[in-house]
Coordinates of C-alpha atoms and ligand atoms in Angstrom, one line a residue:
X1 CA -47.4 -6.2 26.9
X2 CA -48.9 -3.5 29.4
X3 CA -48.7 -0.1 28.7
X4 CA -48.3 2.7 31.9
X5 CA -52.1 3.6 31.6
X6 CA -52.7 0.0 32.3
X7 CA -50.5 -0.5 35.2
X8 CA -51.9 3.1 36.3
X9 CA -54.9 1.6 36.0
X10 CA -54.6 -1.9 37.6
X11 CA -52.8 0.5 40.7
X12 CA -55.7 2.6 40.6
X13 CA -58.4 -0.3 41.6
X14 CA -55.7 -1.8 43.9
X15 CA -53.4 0.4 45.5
X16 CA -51.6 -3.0 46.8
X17 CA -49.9 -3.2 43.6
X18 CA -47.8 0.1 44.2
X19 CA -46.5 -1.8 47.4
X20 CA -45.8 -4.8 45.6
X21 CA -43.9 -3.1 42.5
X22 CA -41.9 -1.2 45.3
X23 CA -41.0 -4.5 46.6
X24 CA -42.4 -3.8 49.9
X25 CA -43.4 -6.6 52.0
X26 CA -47.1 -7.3 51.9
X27 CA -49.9 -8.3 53.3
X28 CA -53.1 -8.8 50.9
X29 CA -56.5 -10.6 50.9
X30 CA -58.4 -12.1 48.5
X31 CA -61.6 -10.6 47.5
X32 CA -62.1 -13.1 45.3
X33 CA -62.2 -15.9 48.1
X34 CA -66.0 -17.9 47.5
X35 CA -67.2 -19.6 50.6
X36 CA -67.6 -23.1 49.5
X37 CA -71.5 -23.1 49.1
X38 CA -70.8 -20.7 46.3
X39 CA -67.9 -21.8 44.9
X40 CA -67.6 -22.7 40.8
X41 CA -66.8 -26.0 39.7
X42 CA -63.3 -26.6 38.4
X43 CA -61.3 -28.7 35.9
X44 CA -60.4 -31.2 39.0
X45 CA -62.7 -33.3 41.2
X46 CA -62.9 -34.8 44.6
X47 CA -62.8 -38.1 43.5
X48 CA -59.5 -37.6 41.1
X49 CA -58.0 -36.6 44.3
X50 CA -58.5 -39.9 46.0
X51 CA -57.9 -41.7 42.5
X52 CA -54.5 -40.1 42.9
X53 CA -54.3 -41.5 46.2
X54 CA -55.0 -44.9 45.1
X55 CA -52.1 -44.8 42.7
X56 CA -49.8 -44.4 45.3
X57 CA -50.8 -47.3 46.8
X58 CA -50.6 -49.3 43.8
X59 CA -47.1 -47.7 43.3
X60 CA -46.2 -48.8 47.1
X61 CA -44.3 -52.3 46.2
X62 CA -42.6 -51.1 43.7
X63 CA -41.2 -48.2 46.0
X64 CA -40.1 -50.8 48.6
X65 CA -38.0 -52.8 45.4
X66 CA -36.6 -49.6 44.0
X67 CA -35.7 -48.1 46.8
X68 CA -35.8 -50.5 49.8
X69 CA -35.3 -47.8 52.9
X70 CA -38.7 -47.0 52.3
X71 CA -40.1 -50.7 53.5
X72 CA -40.4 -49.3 57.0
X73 CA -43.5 -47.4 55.9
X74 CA -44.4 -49.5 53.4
X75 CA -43.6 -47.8 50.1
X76 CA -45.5 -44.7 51.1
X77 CA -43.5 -41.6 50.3
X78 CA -44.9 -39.2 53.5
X79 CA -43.3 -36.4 55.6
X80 CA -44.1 -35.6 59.3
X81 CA -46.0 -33.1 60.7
X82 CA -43.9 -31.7 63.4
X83 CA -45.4 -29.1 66.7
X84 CA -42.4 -26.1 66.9
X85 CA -43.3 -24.6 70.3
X86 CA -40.0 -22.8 70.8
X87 CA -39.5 -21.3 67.5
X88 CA -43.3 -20.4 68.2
X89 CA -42.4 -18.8 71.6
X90 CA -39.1 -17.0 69.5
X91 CA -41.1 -15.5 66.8
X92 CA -43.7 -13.9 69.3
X93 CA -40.9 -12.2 71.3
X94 CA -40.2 -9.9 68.2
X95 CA -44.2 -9.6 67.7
X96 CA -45.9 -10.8 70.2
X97 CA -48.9 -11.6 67.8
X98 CA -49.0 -15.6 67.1
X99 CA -52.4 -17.4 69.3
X100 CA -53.0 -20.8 68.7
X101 CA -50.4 -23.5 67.9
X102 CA -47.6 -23.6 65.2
X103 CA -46.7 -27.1 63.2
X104 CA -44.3 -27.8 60.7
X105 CA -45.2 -29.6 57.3
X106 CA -41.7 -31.2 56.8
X107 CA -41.9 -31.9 53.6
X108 CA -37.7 -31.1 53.4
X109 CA -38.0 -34.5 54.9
X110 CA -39.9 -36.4 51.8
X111 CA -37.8 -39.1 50.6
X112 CA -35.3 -39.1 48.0
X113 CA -36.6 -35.6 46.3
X114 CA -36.3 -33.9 50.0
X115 CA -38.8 -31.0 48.8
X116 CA -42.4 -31.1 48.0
X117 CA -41.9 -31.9 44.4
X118 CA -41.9 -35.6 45.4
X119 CA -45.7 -35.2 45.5
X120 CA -46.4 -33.8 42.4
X121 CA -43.1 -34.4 39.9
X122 CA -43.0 -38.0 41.0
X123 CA -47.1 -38.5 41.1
X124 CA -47.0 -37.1 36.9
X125 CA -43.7 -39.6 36.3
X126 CA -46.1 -42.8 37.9
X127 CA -49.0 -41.7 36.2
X128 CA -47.3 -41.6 32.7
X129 CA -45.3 -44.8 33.0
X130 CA -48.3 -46.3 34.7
X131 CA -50.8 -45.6 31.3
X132 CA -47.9 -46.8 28.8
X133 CA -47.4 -50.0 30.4
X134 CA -51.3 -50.1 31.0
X135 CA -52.3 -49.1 27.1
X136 CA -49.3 -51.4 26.0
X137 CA -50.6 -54.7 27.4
X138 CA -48.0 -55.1 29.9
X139 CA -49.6 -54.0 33.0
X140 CA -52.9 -54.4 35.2
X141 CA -53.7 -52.2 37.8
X142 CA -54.3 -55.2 40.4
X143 CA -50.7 -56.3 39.3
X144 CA -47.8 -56.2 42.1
X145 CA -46.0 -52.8 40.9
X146 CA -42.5 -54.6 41.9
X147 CA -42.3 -55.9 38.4
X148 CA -42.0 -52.3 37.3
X149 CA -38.1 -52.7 38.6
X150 CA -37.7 -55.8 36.1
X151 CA -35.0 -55.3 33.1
X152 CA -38.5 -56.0 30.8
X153 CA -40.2 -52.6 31.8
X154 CA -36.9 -50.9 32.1
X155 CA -36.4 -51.8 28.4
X156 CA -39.8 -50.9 27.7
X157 CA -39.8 -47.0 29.3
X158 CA -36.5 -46.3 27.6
X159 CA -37.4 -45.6 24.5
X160 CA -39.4 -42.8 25.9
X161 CA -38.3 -39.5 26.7
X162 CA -39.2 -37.3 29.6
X163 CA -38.6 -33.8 29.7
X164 CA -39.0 -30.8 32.1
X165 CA -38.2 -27.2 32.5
X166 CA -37.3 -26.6 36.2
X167 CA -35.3 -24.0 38.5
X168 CA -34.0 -27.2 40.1
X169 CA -36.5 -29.0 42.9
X170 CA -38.8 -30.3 40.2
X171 CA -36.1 -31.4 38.2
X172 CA -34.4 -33.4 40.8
X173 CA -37.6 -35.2 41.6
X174 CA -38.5 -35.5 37.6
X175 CA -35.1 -36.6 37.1
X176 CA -34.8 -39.3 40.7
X177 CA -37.9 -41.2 39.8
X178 CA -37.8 -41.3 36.0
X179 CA -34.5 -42.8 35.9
X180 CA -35.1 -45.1 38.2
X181 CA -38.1 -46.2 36.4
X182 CA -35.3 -46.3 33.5
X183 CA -36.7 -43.3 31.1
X184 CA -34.1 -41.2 29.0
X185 CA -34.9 -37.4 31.0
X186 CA -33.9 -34.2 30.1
X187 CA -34.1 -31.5 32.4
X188 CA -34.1 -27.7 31.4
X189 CA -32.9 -25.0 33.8
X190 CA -32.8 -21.5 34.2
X191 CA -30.3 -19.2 35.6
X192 CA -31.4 -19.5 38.8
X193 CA -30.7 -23.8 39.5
X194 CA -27.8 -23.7 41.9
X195 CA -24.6 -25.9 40.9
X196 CA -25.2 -28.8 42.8
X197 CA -28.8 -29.3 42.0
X198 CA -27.0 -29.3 38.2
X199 CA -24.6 -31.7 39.0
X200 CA -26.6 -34.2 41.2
X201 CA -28.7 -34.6 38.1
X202 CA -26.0 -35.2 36.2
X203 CA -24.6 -37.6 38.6
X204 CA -28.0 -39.4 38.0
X205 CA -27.9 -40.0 34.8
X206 CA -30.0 -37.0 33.7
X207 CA -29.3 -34.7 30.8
X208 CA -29.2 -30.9 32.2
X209 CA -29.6 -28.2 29.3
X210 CA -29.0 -24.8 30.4
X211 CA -30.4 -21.2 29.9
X212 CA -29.9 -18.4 30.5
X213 CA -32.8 -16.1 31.9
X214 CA -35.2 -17.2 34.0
X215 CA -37.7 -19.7 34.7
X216 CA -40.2 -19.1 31.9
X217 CA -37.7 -19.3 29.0
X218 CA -36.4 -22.7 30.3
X219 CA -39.9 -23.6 30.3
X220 CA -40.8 -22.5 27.0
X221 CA -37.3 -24.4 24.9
X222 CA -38.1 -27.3 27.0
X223 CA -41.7 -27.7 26.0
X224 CA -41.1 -27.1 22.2
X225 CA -38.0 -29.3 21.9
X226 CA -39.4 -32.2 23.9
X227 CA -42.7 -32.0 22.0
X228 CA -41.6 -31.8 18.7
X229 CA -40.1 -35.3 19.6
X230 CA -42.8 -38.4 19.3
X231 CA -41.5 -39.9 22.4
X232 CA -41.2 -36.8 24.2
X233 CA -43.4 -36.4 27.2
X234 CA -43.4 -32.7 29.3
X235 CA -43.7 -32.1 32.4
X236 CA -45.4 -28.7 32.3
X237 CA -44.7 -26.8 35.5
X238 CA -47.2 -23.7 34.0
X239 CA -49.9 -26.0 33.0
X240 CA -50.2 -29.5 34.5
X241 CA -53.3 -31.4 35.6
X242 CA -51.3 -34.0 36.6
X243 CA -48.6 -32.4 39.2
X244 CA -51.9 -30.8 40.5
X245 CA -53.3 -33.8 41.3
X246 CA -50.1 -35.3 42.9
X247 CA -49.8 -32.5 45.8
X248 CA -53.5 -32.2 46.1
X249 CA -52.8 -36.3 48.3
X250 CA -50.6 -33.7 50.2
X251 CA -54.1 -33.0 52.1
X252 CA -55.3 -36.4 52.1
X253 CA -52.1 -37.2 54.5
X254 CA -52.4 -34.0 56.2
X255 CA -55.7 -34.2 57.4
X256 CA -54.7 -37.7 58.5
X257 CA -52.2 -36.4 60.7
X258 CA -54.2 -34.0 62.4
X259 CA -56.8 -36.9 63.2
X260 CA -54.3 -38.7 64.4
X261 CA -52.9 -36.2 66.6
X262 CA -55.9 -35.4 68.1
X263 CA -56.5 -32.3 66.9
X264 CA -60.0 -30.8 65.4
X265 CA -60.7 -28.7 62.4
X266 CA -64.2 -27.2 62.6
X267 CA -65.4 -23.7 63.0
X268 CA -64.1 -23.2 66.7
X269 CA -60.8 -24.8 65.9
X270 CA -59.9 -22.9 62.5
X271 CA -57.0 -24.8 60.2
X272 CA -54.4 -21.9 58.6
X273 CA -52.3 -23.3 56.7
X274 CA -49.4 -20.9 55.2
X275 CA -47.4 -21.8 52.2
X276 CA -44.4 -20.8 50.2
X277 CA -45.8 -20.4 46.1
X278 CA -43.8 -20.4 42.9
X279 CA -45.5 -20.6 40.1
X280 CA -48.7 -22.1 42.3
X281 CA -48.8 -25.8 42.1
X282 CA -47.9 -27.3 45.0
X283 CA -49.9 -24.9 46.8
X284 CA -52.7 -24.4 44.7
X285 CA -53.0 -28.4 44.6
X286 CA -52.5 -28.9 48.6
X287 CA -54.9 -25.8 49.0
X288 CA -57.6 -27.5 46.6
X289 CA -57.0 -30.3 48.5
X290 CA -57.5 -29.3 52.0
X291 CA -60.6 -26.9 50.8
X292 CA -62.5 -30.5 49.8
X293 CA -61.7 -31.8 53.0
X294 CA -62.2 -29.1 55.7
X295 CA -64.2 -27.1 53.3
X296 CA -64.4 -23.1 54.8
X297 CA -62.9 -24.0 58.4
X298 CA -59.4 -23.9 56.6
X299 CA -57.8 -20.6 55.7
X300 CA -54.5 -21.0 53.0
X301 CA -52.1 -18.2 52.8
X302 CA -49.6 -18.4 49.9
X303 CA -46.3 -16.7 50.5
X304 CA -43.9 -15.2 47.7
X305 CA -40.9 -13.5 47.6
X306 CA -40.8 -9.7 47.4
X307 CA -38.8 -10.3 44.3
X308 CA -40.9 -13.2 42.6
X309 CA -44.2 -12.1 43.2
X310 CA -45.7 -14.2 40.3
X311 CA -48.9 -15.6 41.4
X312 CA -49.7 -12.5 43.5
X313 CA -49.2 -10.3 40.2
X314 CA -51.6 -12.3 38.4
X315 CA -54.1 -12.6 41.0
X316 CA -54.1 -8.4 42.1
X317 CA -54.6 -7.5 38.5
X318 CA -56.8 -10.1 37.6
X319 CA -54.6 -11.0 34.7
X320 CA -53.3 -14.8 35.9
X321 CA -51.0 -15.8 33.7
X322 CA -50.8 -13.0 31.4
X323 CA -49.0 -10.9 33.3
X324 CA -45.6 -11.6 34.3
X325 CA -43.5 -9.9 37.4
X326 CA -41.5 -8.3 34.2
X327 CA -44.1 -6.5 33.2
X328 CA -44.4 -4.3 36.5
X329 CA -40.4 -3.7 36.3
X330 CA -40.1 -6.5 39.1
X331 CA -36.9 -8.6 38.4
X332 CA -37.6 -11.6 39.6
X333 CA -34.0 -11.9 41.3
X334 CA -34.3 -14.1 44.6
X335 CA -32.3 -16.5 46.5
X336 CA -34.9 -18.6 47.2
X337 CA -34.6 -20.8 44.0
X338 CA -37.4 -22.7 44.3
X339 CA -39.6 -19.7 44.5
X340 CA -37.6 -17.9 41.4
X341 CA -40.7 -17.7 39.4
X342 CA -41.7 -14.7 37.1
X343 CA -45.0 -16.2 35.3
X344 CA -47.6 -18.0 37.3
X345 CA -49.3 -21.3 36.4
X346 CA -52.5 -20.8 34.3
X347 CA -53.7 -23.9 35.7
X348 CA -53.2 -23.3 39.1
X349 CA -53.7 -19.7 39.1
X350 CA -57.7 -19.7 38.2
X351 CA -58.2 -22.0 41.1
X352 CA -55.8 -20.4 43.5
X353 CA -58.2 -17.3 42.8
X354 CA -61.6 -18.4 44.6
X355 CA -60.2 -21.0 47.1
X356 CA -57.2 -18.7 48.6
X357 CA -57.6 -16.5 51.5
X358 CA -55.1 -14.1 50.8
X359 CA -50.9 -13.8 50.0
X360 CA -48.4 -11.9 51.3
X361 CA -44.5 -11.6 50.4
X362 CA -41.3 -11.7 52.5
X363 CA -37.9 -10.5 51.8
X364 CA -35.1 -12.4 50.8
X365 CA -33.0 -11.9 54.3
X366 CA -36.0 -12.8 56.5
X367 CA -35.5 -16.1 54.9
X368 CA -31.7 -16.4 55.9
X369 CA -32.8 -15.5 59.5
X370 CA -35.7 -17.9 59.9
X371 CA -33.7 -20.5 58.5
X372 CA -30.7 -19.3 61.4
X373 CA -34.0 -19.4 64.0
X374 CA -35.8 -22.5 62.9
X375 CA -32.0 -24.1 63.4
X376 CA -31.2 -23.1 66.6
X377 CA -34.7 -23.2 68.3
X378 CA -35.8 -27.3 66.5
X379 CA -32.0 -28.6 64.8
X380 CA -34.3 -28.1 61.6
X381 CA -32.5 -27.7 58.3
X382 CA -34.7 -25.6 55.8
X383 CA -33.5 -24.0 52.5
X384 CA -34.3 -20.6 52.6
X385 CA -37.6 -21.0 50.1
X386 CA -39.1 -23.3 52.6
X387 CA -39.0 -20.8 55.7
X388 CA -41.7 -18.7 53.7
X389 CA -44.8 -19.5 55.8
X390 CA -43.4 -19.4 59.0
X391 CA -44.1 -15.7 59.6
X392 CA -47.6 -16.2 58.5
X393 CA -49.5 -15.9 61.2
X394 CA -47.7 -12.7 62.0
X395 CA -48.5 -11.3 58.6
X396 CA -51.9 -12.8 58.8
X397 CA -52.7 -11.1 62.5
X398 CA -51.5 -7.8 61.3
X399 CA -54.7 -7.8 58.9
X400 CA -58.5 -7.5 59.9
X401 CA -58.7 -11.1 58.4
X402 CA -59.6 -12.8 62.0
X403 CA -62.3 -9.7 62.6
X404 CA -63.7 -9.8 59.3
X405 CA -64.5 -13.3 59.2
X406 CA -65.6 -13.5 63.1
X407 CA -63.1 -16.0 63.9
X408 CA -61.3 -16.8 67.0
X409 CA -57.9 -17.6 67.2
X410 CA -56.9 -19.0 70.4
X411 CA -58.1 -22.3 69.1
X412 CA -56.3 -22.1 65.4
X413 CA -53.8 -24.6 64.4
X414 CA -51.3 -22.9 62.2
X415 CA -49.2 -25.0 59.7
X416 CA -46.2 -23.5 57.7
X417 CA -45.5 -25.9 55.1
X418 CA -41.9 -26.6 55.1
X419 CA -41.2 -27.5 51.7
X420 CA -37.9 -28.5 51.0
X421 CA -34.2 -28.8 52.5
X422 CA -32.9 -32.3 52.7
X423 CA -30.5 -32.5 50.0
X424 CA -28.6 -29.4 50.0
X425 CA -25.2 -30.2 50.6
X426 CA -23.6 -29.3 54.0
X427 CA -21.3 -26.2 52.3
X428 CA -24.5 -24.6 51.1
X429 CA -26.1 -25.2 54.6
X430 CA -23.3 -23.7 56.6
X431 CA -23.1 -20.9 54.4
X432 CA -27.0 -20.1 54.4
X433 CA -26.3 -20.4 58.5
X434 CA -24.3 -17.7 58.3
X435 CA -25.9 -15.7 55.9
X436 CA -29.0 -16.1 58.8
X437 CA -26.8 -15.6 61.3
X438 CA -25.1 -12.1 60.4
X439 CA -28.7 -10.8 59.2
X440 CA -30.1 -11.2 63.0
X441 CA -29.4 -8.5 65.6
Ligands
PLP501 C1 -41.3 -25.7 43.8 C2 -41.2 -25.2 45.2 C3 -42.1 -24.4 45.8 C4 -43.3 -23.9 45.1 O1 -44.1 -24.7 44.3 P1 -44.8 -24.2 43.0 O2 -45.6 -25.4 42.5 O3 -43.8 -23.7 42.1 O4 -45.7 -23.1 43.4 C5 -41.9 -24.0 47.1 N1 -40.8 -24.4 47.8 C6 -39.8 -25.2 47.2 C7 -38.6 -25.6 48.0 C8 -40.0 -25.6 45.9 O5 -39.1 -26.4 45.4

C-alpha cells in the first residue's frame, strides 16, 4: 500500500497527479515516449502481429458457416473507418481548435461483439481452440476452418472450460464466440456490468457469476477458480499476450484503410490517433500496432475517465500495475462501463509507457453530450465509453505537444476510435440520449 509521504512524493515530481486525484480533467504527456530508433525491444514482435493476421484468415470460412451474414466480406470481422466533417465543424464552434481532418474508427460497428473486444476476446478464443484441435490431431492449419462448426469439434471443445473476468464488453465477446465454437464459458463481473449485458450472456448460454466491487476483484475470483480447474482456460484481461496480439490486426486494417482512402501518413501528414483505455489492451495493442507500421509519424493518445484513471495512475507514478486508482482515494465510479477500470494491465502498461504520446481524462457528462452530438451531427449510435477520443485533438491542441515536436497540423488526420455501441438495447440508448441531451446548453 502507499503511504502519504509516498503520494507526497510521487505529487512532488509530478504535480499532474494533484490534478488527477482532484478529478480534474487533464491533459498530460509522456516523457517516457522513445522515438522509435531508441526504442527497447518488447515481449511482442512485428511478425506475431501479422501471424495474428494470418489466423484470421484461416478462421474466415468458418466465420461464413457459423455466422453466415458475414459471407459478404468474406468471413473477415472489420469495421469502417468513417470521415465526421460535421461533428468536426460542431466541436470547433465551442473551441475553435481542431486543424486537419476527424475520422471515426467504428468499431461499435464490429460484428456480433459490437465493441472492440471482437479483436482481441474473440482473437484469444480462436487461438486456444485453434492449438487444442491442432495438439489433438484433429486439425491442420491448411484445413478449411468450416469443419470447426461440425457436431465432432463441438463435442471435442466442450469438455473445456473458458473463463473470464469482465465489466461486460469482453465478456460478451468471450462468451459470443466461445459458445459458438461450443465451449462451456463462465463469465465473471463486477459491479459495474449493466443488466442487459448480464442477461444477453445468459440468454447465450453463458454462466454469469457476480461480484460485488469492482473490476479487479472479479478478475482475481475468476482467475483462481477457473485455474484451479484442469480444463479451465482464462482469459486474463490484466495480463494477456494473446488479447494483445488480437487488437494489435486493429492496425494492420487500419492502415489499410487509410491506403485505400488515399490518405498519407508521413512526416508532413502526421497520424493521431485518440483512444478510449481501460485497463490498456485494446489500446496498448492497436497503439503497438500502428507504431510498427507508421513508426514516429503516428501520435496515440489514450483517454480515461476522470473517475477510472487506471493506466494514467500507473504511468505518472511510474508504478504500472502496482498502483491502483484506490490507492490515490480515486473511486473508480464511472458510467462508462467499459472504461470502469481501477488496476491497469501489467502487460500492456510497460509497453503503453515508451510507445504513448501522452493521456488525458474526460468527465463522465462530456460523454453523455458527445454521444447527444455525435447523434445528431452523423445518426451515430456510441455508448458513452466509446465517445472518449473525440475531444482529443482539442485536449491535444491545448498542450505544446504540436510545438515541441515541430509538427504541423493542417495536414494531420485525426482518428477517435469508436469503440463500442451496437448492442445496447434501444431503452438504454434513448435514455443515454437524454442524459446527453439535458447536459448540453
Ligand atoms: C474494453 C473497452 C475499452 C478499453 O479497452 P481496454 O483493453 O480495457 O483498455 C474501451 N471501450 C470499450 C467500449 C470497451 O469495451
Amino acid at each position: 500500500m502507499y503511504s502519504k509521504n509516498k503520494i507526497d512524493s510521487f505529487i512532488k515530481e509530478s504535480p499532474i497527479l494533484k490534478e488527477i486525484i482532484d478529478l480534474k480533467p487533464v491533459a498530460w504527456l509522456n516523457p517516457n515516449k522513445k522515438k522509435m530508433a531508441e526504442m527497447p525491444s518488447f515481449p511482442i514482435k512485428k511478425e506475431e502481429m501479422e501471424a495474428a493476421e494470418q489466423l484470421w484468415h484461416r478462421f474466415a470460412p468458418f466465420f461464413v458457416k457459423a455466422f453466415p451474414e458475414t459471407a459478404a466480406t468474406d468471413g473477415i470481422l472489420e469495421s469502417p473507418l468513417k470521415e465526421i466533417q460535421k461533428m468536426k465543424t460542431l466541436l470547433n464552434q465551442e473551441s475553435s481548435m481542431m486543424q486537419g481532418r476527424l475520422f471515426l474508427k467504428c468499431d461499435n460497428a464490429l460484428p456480433f461483439a459490437g465493441s472492440i473486444k471482437a479483436r482481441g476476446g474473440f482473437f484469444e478464443v480462436l487461438h486456444y481452440a485453434e492449438q487444442l484441435a491442432l495438439n489433438a490431431g484433429i486439425l491442420k492449419k491448411d484445413d478449411d476452418y468450416s469443419i470447426l462448426t461440425s457436431d465432432q469439434f463441438r463435442k471435442f471443445f466442450s469438455k473445456y472450460k473458458i473463463g473470464v473476468g469482465s465489466t461486460g464488453n469482453l465478456g460478451l465477446s468471450i462468451g459470443i464466440i466461445s459458445a459458438k465454437l461450443g465451449f462451456q464459458v463462465t463469465v465473471y463481473v463486477s459491479g459495474d456490468a449493466k443488466k442487459w449485458k448480464k442477461d444477453l450472456l445468459r440468454s447465450k448460454g453463458v454462466e454469469v457469476i457476480e461480484f460485488e466491487g469492482d473490476f479487479s476483484k472479479a478478475i482475481l475470483a475468476g482467475r483462481q477458480k477457473t485455474n484451479s480447474d484442469p480444463m479451465g482456460y482464462f482469459v486474463d484481461d490484466e495480463n494477456s499476450n494473446e488479447l494483445f496480439l488480437g487488437y494489435t490486426v486493429g492496425a494492420i486494417r487500419l492502415a489499410k484503410q487509410l491506403e485505400e482512402a488515399n490518405i498519407k501518413v508521413d512526416a508532413e501528414h502526421p497520424l493521431f490517433v485518440y483512444s478510449p483505455c481501460g485497463v490498456g489492451g485494446s489500446p496498448g495493442g492497436t497503439a503497438f500496432g500502428l507504431k510498427k507500421i507508421y513508426g514516429d509519424n503516428v501520435h496515440c493518445f489514450y483517454v480515461e475517465p476522470t473517475h477510472s484513471p487506471a493506466v494514467l495512475t500507473g504511468l505518472v507514478t511510474g508504478e504500472m500495475s502496482n498502483i491502483s486508482v484506490h490507492d490515490i482515494g480515486i473511486d473508480n465510479k464511472t458510467e462508462a462501463d467499459g472504461l470502469a477500470v481501477g488496476r491497469p494491465s501489467n502487460f500492456a502498461t510497460n509497453i503503453s509507457n515508451h510507445i504513448i504520446s501522452g493521456e488525458y481524462t474526460i468527465e463522465d457528462d462530456r460523454l453523455f453530450v458527445l454521444l447527444a452530438q455525435l447523434m445528431d451531427t452523423e445518426q451515430i449510435f456510441l455508448e458513452p465509453s466509446a465517445t472518449a477520443g473525440l475531444i482529443g485533438p482539442q485536449m491535444i491542441a491545448k498542450t505544446d505537444y504540436a510545438a515541441k515536436h515541430n509538427i504541423n497540423m493542417e495536414n494531420a488526420t485525426h482518428i477517435a476510435w469508436a469503440t463500442g455501441g451496437d448492442l445496447v438495447p434501444d431503452e438504454e440508448r434513448k435514455e443515454f440520449y437524454k442524459k446527453g441531451c439535458s447536459s448540453l446548453v
